[in-house]
CSV table of C-alpha atoms in Angstrom, one decimal:
chain,number,residue,atom,x,y,z
A,113,MET,CA,8.0,2.7,-40.1
A,114,THR,CA,7.4,6.6,-40.5
A,115,MET,CA,6.8,8.9,-37.8
A,116,ASP,CA,5.9,11.6,-40.2
A,117,PRO,CA,2.9,13.6,-38.6
A,118,LEU,CA,1.0,14.0,-41.7
A,119,LEU,CA,1.3,10.2,-42.6
A,120,LEU,CA,0.0,9.2,-39.2
A,121,THR,CA,-2.9,11.4,-39.0
A,122,GLY,CA,-5.1,8.4,-40.6
A,123,GLU,CA,-3.8,5.9,-38.1
A,124,VAL,CA,-4.9,8.4,-35.2
A,125,ASP,CA,-8.3,8.5,-36.8
A,126,ASP,CA,-8.6,5.0,-36.9
A,127,ALA,CA,-7.2,4.4,-33.4
A,128,THR,CA,-9.5,7.1,-32.0
A,129,ALA,CA,-12.6,5.4,-34.0
A,130,ARG,CA,-11.9,2.2,-32.5
A,131,LEU,CA,-11.5,3.5,-28.9
A,132,LEU,CA,-14.8,5.3,-29.4
A,133,ARG,CA,-16.5,2.2,-30.0
A,134,THR,CA,-15.2,0.7,-27.2
A,135,ALA,CA,-16.2,3.4,-24.8
A,136,ALA,CA,-19.6,3.4,-26.4
A,137,GLY,CA,-20.3,0.1,-25.0
A,138,PHE,CA,-19.4,0.9,-21.4
A,139,ALA,CA,-22.2,1.1,-18.7
A,140,ALA,CA,-21.6,2.8,-15.4
A,141,ALA,CA,-20.5,-0.3,-13.8
A,142,ASP,CA,-18.0,-1.1,-16.5
A,143,LEU,CA,-16.4,2.3,-16.1
A,144,GLY,CA,-15.6,1.3,-12.5
A,145,ALA,CA,-14.0,-1.7,-13.2
A,146,PRO,CA,-10.0,-1.9,-13.0
A,147,SER,CA,-7.6,-1.4,-15.7
A,148,LEU,CA,-4.4,-2.9,-16.4
A,149,LEU,CA,-3.0,0.5,-14.7
A,150,PRO,CA,-2.7,-0.2,-11.1
A,151,GLY,CA,-4.9,2.0,-9.1
A,152,TRP,CA,-7.0,3.2,-12.3
A,153,SER,CA,-10.2,2.2,-13.2
A,154,ARG,CA,-11.5,2.3,-16.8
A,155,GLY,CA,-13.1,5.6,-16.1
A,156,HIS,CA,-9.5,7.0,-15.1
A,157,VAL,CA,-8.1,5.7,-18.4
A,158,LEU,CA,-10.9,7.3,-20.5
A,159,ALA,CA,-10.2,10.6,-18.6
A,160,HIS,CA,-6.6,10.4,-18.9
A,161,LEU,CA,-7.2,10.0,-22.7
A,162,ALA,CA,-9.4,12.9,-23.1
A,163,ARG,CA,-7.1,15.3,-21.2
A,164,ASN,CA,-4.0,13.9,-22.8
A,165,ALA,CA,-5.5,15.1,-26.3
A,166,ASP,CA,-6.0,18.4,-24.6
A,167,GLY,CA,-2.5,18.4,-23.5
A,168,PHE,CA,-1.3,17.6,-27.1
A,169,VAL,CA,-3.5,20.5,-28.3
A,170,ASN,CA,-1.6,22.7,-26.1
A,171,LEU,CA,1.7,21.6,-27.5
A,172,LEU,CA,0.8,21.9,-31.1
A,173,THR,CA,-0.6,25.5,-30.2
A,174,SER,CA,3.0,26.1,-28.6
A,175,ALA,CA,4.9,24.7,-31.7
A,176,ARG,CA,2.4,26.8,-34.1
A,177,THR,CA,2.5,30.0,-32.2
A,178,GLY,CA,6.0,30.2,-30.7
A,179,GLU,CA,4.3,30.7,-27.3
A,180,GLN,CA,5.5,28.5,-24.3
A,181,ILE,CA,2.5,26.5,-23.3
A,182,PRO,CA,2.9,23.6,-21.1
A,183,MET,CA,1.4,20.2,-21.8
A,184,TYR,CA,-0.5,20.5,-18.3
A,185,ALA,CA,-0.8,23.4,-16.0
A,186,SER,CA,0.9,21.2,-13.5
A,187,ALA,CA,1.4,17.6,-12.3
A,188,ALA,CA,-1.1,18.2,-9.6
A,189,ALA,CA,-3.8,19.7,-12.2
A,190,ARG,CA,-3.4,16.7,-14.2
A,191,THR,CA,-3.9,14.3,-11.5
A,192,ALA,CA,-6.9,16.2,-10.1
A,193,ASP,CA,-8.5,16.3,-13.8
A,194,ILE,CA,-8.2,12.7,-14.1
A,195,GLU,CA,-9.5,11.8,-10.7
A,196,ALA,CA,-12.5,14.2,-11.3
A,197,GLY,CA,-13.3,12.8,-14.9
A,198,ALA,CA,-13.1,9.3,-13.6
A,199,LEU,CA,-16.3,9.3,-11.9
A,200,ARG,CA,-18.3,10.7,-14.8
A,201,PRO,CA,-21.4,8.8,-16.1
A,202,PRO,CA,-20.6,7.0,-19.5
A,203,GLU,CA,-22.3,9.4,-21.8
A,204,GLU,CA,-20.1,12.2,-20.3
A,205,GLN,CA,-17.1,10.2,-20.6
A,206,LEU,CA,-18.1,9.4,-24.3
A,207,ASP,CA,-18.7,13.2,-25.4
A,208,ASP,CA,-15.5,14.2,-23.6
A,209,LEU,CA,-13.3,11.7,-25.5
A,210,ARG,CA,-15.1,12.7,-29.0
A,211,ARG,CA,-14.8,16.4,-28.3
A,212,SER,CA,-11.3,16.1,-27.3
A,213,ALA,CA,-10.3,13.8,-30.3
A,214,ASP,CA,-12.1,16.6,-32.3
A,215,ARG,CA,-9.9,19.5,-31.0
A,216,PHE,CA,-6.7,17.2,-31.3
A,217,ALA,CA,-7.6,16.8,-35.1
A,218,GLU,CA,-8.1,20.4,-35.5
A,219,ALA,CA,-5.2,21.4,-34.1
A,220,VAL,CA,-3.2,19.1,-36.3
A,221,ALA,CA,-4.9,20.6,-39.3
A,222,ALA,CA,-3.9,23.9,-38.1
A,223,MET,CA,-0.2,23.4,-38.2
A,224,PRO,CA,1.8,25.1,-40.8
A,225,VAL,CA,4.5,23.0,-42.2
A,226,PRO,CA,7.4,25.1,-40.9
A,227,ALA,CA,5.7,24.3,-37.2
A,228,TRP,CA,6.4,20.6,-37.4
A,229,ALA,CA,10.2,21.6,-36.8
A,230,ALA,CA,9.6,23.5,-33.4
A,231,THR,CA,10.5,21.9,-30.1
A,232,VAL,CA,8.1,21.6,-27.3
A,233,GLU,CA,8.3,20.9,-23.8
A,234,THR,CA,6.6,17.7,-22.8
A,235,ARG,CA,5.9,16.0,-19.2
A,236,ARG,CA,9.1,13.7,-20.5
A,237,GLY,CA,11.2,16.8,-21.4
A,238,PRO,CA,11.9,18.3,-24.6
A,239,TRP,CA,10.3,16.8,-27.9
A,240,PRO,CA,10.3,17.4,-31.6
A,241,ALA,CA,6.8,18.7,-32.6
A,242,ALA,CA,7.0,16.2,-35.4
A,243,LEU,CA,6.4,13.4,-33.0
A,244,LEU,CA,3.4,14.6,-31.2
A,245,VAL,CA,1.1,12.8,-33.6
A,246,TRP,CA,3.0,9.7,-32.9
A,247,GLY,CA,2.8,10.5,-29.3
A,248,ARG,CA,-1.1,10.7,-29.6
A,249,LEU,CA,-1.2,7.1,-31.4
A,250,ARG,CA,0.8,5.5,-28.9
A,251,GLU,CA,-1.3,6.6,-26.1
A,252,LEU,CA,-4.4,5.6,-27.8
A,253,GLU,CA,-3.2,2.2,-28.9
A,254,ILE,CA,-1.8,1.2,-25.2
A,255,HIS,CA,-4.3,2.7,-23.3
A,256,HIS,CA,-6.9,0.9,-25.4
A,257,VAL,CA,-5.4,-2.5,-24.4
A,258,ASP,CA,-5.3,-0.8,-20.7
A,259,LEU,CA,-9.0,-0.9,-20.7
A,260,ILE,CA,-9.3,-4.8,-20.8
A,261,ALA,CA,-12.2,-4.5,-23.0
A,262,GLY,CA,-11.4,-6.9,-26.0
A,263,TYR,CA,-8.7,-5.0,-27.6
A,264,ARG,CA,-5.4,-6.8,-27.5
A,265,LEU,CA,-1.9,-6.2,-28.3
A,266,ALA,CA,-2.4,-8.7,-31.1
A,267,ASP,CA,-4.8,-6.2,-32.6
A,268,TRP,CA,-2.0,-3.5,-32.9
A,269,SER,CA,-0.9,-3.1,-36.7
A,270,PRO,CA,2.6,-4.5,-37.4
A,271,ASN,CA,3.9,-1.1,-38.0
A,272,PHE,CA,2.8,0.3,-34.7
A,273,GLY,CA,4.3,-2.8,-32.9
A,274,HIS,CA,7.4,-2.0,-34.6
A,275,ARG,CA,7.3,1.8,-34.1
A,276,LEU,CA,6.7,1.2,-30.4
A,277,LEU,CA,9.3,-1.5,-30.0
A,278,HIS,CA,12.0,0.6,-31.4
A,279,GLU,CA,11.2,3.9,-29.4
A,280,VAL,CA,10.9,1.8,-26.2
A,281,ALA,CA,14.3,-0.2,-26.8
A,282,SER,CA,16.0,2.9,-27.8
A,283,GLY,CA,14.9,4.6,-24.4
A,284,PHE,CA,16.2,1.8,-22.5
A,285,ALA,CA,19.4,1.5,-24.1
A,286,LYS,CA,20.3,5.0,-22.8
A,287,ARG,CA,19.4,3.8,-19.2
A,288,ASP,CA,21.8,2.4,-16.6
A,289,ASP,CA,18.9,0.5,-14.8
A,290,ALA,CA,17.8,-1.6,-18.2
A,291,PRO,CA,19.2,-5.1,-18.1
A,292,ALA,CA,21.5,-6.2,-21.0
A,293,MET,CA,19.6,-8.0,-23.8
A,294,VAL,CA,19.2,-8.5,-27.5
A,295,LEU,CA,15.5,-8.2,-28.9
A,296,ARG,CA,15.0,-10.4,-32.0
A,297,PHE,CA,11.7,-10.1,-33.6
A,298,ASP,CA,9.2,-11.5,-36.1
A,299,GLY,CA,11.4,-14.4,-36.7
A,300,SER,CA,13.8,-12.4,-38.6
A,301,SER,CA,17.7,-11.8,-38.0
A,302,HIS,CA,17.1,-7.8,-37.1
A,303,GLU,CA,17.9,-7.2,-33.5
A,304,LEU,CA,17.6,-4.4,-31.1
A,305,VAL,CA,20.6,-4.5,-28.5
A,306,ILE,CA,20.5,-2.9,-25.0
A,307,GLY,CA,23.5,-3.0,-22.9
A,308,ASP,CA,26.3,-4.9,-23.2
A,309,ARG,CA,25.8,-7.6,-26.1
A,310,ASP,CA,28.5,-10.1,-25.0
A,311,ARG,CA,26.6,-10.9,-21.7
A,312,ALA,CA,22.9,-10.3,-22.9
A,313,PRO,CA,20.2,-13.0,-23.6
A,314,VAL,CA,18.3,-13.1,-26.6
A,315,VAL,CA,14.6,-12.4,-26.0
A,316,ALA,CA,12.4,-13.5,-29.1
A,317,GLY,CA,9.1,-12.9,-30.3
A,318,SER,CA,6.7,-10.5,-32.4
A,319,ALA,CA,7.4,-6.9,-32.2
A,320,ALA,CA,4.2,-6.0,-30.5
A,321,GLU,CA,4.7,-9.0,-28.1
A,322,LEU,CA,8.2,-7.4,-27.2
A,323,ALA,CA,7.1,-4.0,-26.9
A,324,ALA,CA,3.9,-5.0,-24.7
A,325,TRP,CA,6.3,-6.7,-22.4
A,326,LEU,CA,8.8,-3.9,-22.2
A,327,THR,CA,6.0,-1.6,-21.7
A,328,GLY,CA,4.7,-3.5,-18.8
A,329,ARG,CA,1.4,-4.5,-20.7
A,330,ASP,CA,2.4,-8.3,-21.1
A,331,ALA,CA,3.9,-10.9,-18.6
A,332,GLY,CA,6.2,-12.2,-21.9
A,333,THR,CA,4.8,-15.8,-21.6
A,334,THR,CA,5.0,-16.0,-25.3
A,335,LEU,CA,8.4,-14.7,-25.6
A,336,THR,CA,11.4,-17.1,-25.8
A,337,VAL,CA,14.8,-16.7,-24.1
A,338,THR,CA,18.2,-18.0,-25.2
A,339,PRO,CA,20.0,-19.6,-23.7
A,340,ASP,CA,17.3,-21.1,-21.5
A,341,GLY,CA,16.3,-19.1,-18.6
A,342,GLN,CA,14.1,-16.5,-16.7
A,343,LEU,CA,13.2,-13.3,-18.7
A,344,PRO,CA,15.2,-10.3,-18.0
A,345,ARG,CA,13.1,-7.8,-15.6
A,346,PRO,CA,12.7,-4.3,-17.6
A,347,PRO,CA,12.7,-1.4,-15.8
A,348,GLU,CA,9.5,0.6,-15.4
A,349,TRP,CA,8.6,2.3,-18.8
A,350,ILE,CA,8.3,6.0,-18.2
């Protein structure tokens, strides 16, 4: 379950290629259709993914040069760029996705080994530069599902599902608004615990199913709860 950036670049390349194939099939009407994200069309999701790639380029450049470069100029600028980009015709969306992905790949290739030890400032706070490639992979795989265009959580690789589940569960374990639960995945005895184990129900399923449920991408209908009862209600994943 490595998050080594140099080992994950191939997975990012593959995820990018899958996304581009999906985007290449969209007509203008398809881009205007709703995504899984409230208030966002498919066009919004694609515009976000393009600007996200450029945001990660900024962070990689910051790590490489030592210059303090924010991921986005501002939260307002990020929102404005996504709103404007969502309305573009399909060929412009596809070209932007491809070009921004190429810029990201070039920025990763330009990183000297010591630069991966730097800390950069993301929208969520300080982050090790070594996790930026994982962060891009996560964006690609989750938002591909958000497009509601045939790519499903079942298409996530087992390794990706496990990495995402561990990251999300670890984050929830540090939050006061997360309900107590024990996550048991892939039929194994391995568990992730959030909150007080003594009063926590056991929620079981595949790693991908659990991760999709915790991130709000799935209702969790395939998951089981022990003792019998309703699924806990996870907080919003941020």
